[in-house]
PDB file of C-alpha atoms in Angstrom:
ATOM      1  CA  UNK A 110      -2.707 -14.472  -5.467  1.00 47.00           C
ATOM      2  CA  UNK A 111      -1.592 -13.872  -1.857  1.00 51.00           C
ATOM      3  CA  UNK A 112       1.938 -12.089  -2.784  1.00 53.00           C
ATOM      4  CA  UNK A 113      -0.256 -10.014  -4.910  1.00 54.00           C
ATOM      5  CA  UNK A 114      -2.747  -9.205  -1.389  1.00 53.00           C
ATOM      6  CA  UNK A 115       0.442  -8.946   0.912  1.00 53.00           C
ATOM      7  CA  UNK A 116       1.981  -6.595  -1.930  1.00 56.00           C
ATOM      8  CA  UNK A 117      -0.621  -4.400  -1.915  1.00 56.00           C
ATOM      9  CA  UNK A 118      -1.265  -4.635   1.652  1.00 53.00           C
ATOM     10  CA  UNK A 119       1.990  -3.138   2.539  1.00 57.00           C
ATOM     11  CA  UNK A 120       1.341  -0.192   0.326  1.00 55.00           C
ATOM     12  CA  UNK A 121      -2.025   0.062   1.962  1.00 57.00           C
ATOM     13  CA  UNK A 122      -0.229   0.279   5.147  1.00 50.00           C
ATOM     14  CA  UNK A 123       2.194   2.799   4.103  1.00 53.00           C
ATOM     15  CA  UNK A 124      -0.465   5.444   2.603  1.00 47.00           C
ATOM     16  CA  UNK A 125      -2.519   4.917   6.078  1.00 53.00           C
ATOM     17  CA  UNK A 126       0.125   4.593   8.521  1.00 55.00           C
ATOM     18  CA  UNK A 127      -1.682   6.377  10.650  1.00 54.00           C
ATOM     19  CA  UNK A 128      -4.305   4.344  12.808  1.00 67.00           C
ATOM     20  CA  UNK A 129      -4.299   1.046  10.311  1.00 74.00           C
ATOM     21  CA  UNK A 130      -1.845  -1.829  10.804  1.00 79.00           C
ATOM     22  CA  UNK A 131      -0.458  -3.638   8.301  1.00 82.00           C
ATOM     23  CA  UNK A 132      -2.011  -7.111   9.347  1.00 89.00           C
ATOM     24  CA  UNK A 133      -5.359  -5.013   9.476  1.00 89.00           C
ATOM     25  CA  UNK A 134      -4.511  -3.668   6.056  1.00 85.00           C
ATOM     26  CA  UNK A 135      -4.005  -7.166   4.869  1.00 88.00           C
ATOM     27  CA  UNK A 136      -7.582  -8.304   6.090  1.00 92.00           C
ATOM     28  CA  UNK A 137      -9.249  -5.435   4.981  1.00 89.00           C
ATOM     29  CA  UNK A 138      -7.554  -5.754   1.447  1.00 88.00           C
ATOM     30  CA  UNK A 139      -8.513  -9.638   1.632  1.00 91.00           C
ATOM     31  CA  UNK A 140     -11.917  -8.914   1.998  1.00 93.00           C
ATOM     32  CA  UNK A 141     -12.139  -6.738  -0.588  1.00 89.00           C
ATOM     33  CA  UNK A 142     -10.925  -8.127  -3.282  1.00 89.00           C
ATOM     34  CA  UNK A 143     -12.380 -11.972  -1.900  1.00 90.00           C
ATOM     35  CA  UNK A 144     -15.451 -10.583  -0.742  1.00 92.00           C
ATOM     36  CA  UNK A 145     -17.674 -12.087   2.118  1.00 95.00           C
ATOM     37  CA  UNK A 146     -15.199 -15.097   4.131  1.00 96.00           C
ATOM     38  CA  UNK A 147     -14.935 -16.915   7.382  1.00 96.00           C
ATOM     39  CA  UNK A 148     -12.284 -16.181   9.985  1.00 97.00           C
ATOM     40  CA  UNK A 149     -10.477 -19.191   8.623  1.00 96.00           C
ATOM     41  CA  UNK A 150     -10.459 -18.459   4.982  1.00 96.00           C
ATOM     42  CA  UNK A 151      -9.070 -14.596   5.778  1.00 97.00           C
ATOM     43  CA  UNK A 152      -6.488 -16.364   7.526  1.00 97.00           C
ATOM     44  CA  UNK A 153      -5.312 -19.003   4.944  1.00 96.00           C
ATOM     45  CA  UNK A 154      -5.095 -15.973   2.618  1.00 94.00           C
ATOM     46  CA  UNK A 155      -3.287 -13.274   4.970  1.00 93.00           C
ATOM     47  CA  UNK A 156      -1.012 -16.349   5.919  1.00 94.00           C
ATOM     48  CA  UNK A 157      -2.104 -15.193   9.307  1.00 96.00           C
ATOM     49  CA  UNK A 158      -3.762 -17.421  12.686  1.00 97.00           C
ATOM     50  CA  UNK A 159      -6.516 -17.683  12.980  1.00 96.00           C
ATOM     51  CA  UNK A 160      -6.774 -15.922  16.854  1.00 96.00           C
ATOM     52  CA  UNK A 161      -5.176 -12.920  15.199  1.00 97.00           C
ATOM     53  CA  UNK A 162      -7.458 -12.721  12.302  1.00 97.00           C
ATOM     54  CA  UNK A 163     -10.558 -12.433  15.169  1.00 97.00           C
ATOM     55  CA  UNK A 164      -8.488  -9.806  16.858  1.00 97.00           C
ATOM     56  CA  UNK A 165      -7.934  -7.638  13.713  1.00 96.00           C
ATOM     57  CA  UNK A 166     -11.808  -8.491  12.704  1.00 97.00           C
ATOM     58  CA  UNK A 167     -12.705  -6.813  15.819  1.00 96.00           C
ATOM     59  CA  UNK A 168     -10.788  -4.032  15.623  1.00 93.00           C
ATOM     60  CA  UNK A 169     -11.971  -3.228  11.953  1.00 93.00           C
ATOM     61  CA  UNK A 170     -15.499  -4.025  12.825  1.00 93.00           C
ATOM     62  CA  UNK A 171     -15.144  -1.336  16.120  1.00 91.00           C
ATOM     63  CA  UNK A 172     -14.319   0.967  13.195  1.00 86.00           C
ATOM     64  CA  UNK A 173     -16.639   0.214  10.785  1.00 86.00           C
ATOM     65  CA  UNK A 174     -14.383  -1.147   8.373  1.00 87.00           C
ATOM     66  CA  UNK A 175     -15.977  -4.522   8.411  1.00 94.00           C
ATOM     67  CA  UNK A 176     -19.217  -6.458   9.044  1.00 93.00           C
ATOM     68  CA  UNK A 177     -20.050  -9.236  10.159  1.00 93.00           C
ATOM     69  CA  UNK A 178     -23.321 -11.550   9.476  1.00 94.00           C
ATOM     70  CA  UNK A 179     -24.217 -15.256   9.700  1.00 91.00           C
ATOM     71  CA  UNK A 180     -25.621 -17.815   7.751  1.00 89.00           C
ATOM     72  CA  UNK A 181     -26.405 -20.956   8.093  1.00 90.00           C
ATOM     73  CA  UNK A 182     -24.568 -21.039  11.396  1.00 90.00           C
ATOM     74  CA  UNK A 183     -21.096 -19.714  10.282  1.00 92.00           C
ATOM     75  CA  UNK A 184     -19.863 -16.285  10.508  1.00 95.00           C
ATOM     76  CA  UNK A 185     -18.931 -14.412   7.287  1.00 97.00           C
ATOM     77  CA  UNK A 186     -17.353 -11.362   7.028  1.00 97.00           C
ATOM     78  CA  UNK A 187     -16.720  -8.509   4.562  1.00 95.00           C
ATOM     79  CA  UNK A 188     -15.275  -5.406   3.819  1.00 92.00           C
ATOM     80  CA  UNK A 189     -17.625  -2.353   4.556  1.00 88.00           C
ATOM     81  CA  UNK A 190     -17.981   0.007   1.586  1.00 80.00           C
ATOM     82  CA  UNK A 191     -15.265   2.768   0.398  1.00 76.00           C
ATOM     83  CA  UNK A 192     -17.251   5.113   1.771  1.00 81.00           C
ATOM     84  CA  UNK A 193     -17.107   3.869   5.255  1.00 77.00           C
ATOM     85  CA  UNK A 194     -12.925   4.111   5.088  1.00 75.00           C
ATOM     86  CA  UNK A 195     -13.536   7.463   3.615  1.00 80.00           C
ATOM     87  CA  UNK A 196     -15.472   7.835   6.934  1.00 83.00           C
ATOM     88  CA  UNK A 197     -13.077   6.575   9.027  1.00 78.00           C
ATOM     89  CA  UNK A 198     -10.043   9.294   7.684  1.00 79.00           C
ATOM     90  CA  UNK A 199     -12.000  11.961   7.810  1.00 85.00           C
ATOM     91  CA  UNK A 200     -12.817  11.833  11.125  1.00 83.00           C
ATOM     92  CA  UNK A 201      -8.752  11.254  11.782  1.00 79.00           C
ATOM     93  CA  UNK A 202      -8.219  13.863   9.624  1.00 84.00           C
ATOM     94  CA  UNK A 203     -11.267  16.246  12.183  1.00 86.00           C
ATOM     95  CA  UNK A 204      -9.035  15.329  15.238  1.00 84.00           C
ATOM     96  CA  UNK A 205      -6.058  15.960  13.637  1.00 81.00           C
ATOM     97  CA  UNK A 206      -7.605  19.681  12.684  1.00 84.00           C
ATOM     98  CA  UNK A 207      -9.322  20.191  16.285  1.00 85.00           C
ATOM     99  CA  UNK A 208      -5.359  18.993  17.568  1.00 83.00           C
ATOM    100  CA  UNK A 209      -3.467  21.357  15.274  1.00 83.00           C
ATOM    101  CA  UNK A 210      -5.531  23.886  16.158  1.00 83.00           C
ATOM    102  CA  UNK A 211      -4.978  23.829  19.909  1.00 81.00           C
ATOM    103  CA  UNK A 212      -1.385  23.782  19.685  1.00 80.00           C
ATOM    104  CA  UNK A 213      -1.857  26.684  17.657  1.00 82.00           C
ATOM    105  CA  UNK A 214      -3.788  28.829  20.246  1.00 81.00           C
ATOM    106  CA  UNK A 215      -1.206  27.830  22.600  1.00 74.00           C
ATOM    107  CA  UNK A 216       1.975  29.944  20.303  1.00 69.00           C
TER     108      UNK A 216
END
């Protein structure tokens, strides 16, 4: 199952290459198709450590890619909903208007 993740991962990676890594790709894809995990079973799957896996949670979480909740005293994670990554390009794809724009007005 996790050449099938990594697989998919990398093509992740390659249709977002901008603003997504591919060892966030792999957690985010991990979490998606495993549902909610701990920090330690995201990185047995991504073949990742776990210190980086924290560090990639954190960085999808500050972009609403991923939440975060506890129960019974462990942290689980999971994948936020399409919509939130739909989110999360368009308002790439505003900056990258607003951007265009100005170099525009500057012809």
């Amino acid at each position: 199952m996790a050449s099938g993740i990594f697989h998919a991962a990398s093509s992740f990676a390659r249709a977002f290459e901008i603003g997504i890594s591919g060892k966030e790709a792999k957690v985010y894809l991990a979490l998606v198709k495993g549902g909610s995990m701990n920090a330690p079973q995201i990185a047995a799957l991504c073949g990742m450590h776990r210190p980086n896996v924290y560090d990639v949670l954190k960085r999808l979480g500050q972009r609403n890619l991923v939440s975060r909740a506890n129960l019974n005293g462990k942290t689980l994670y999971r994948a936020s909903s399409i919509e939130a990554l739909r989110d999360f390009w368009e308002e790439k794809l505003k900056i990258i208007n607003q951007i265009t724009k100005e170099l525009e007005s500057h012809k």
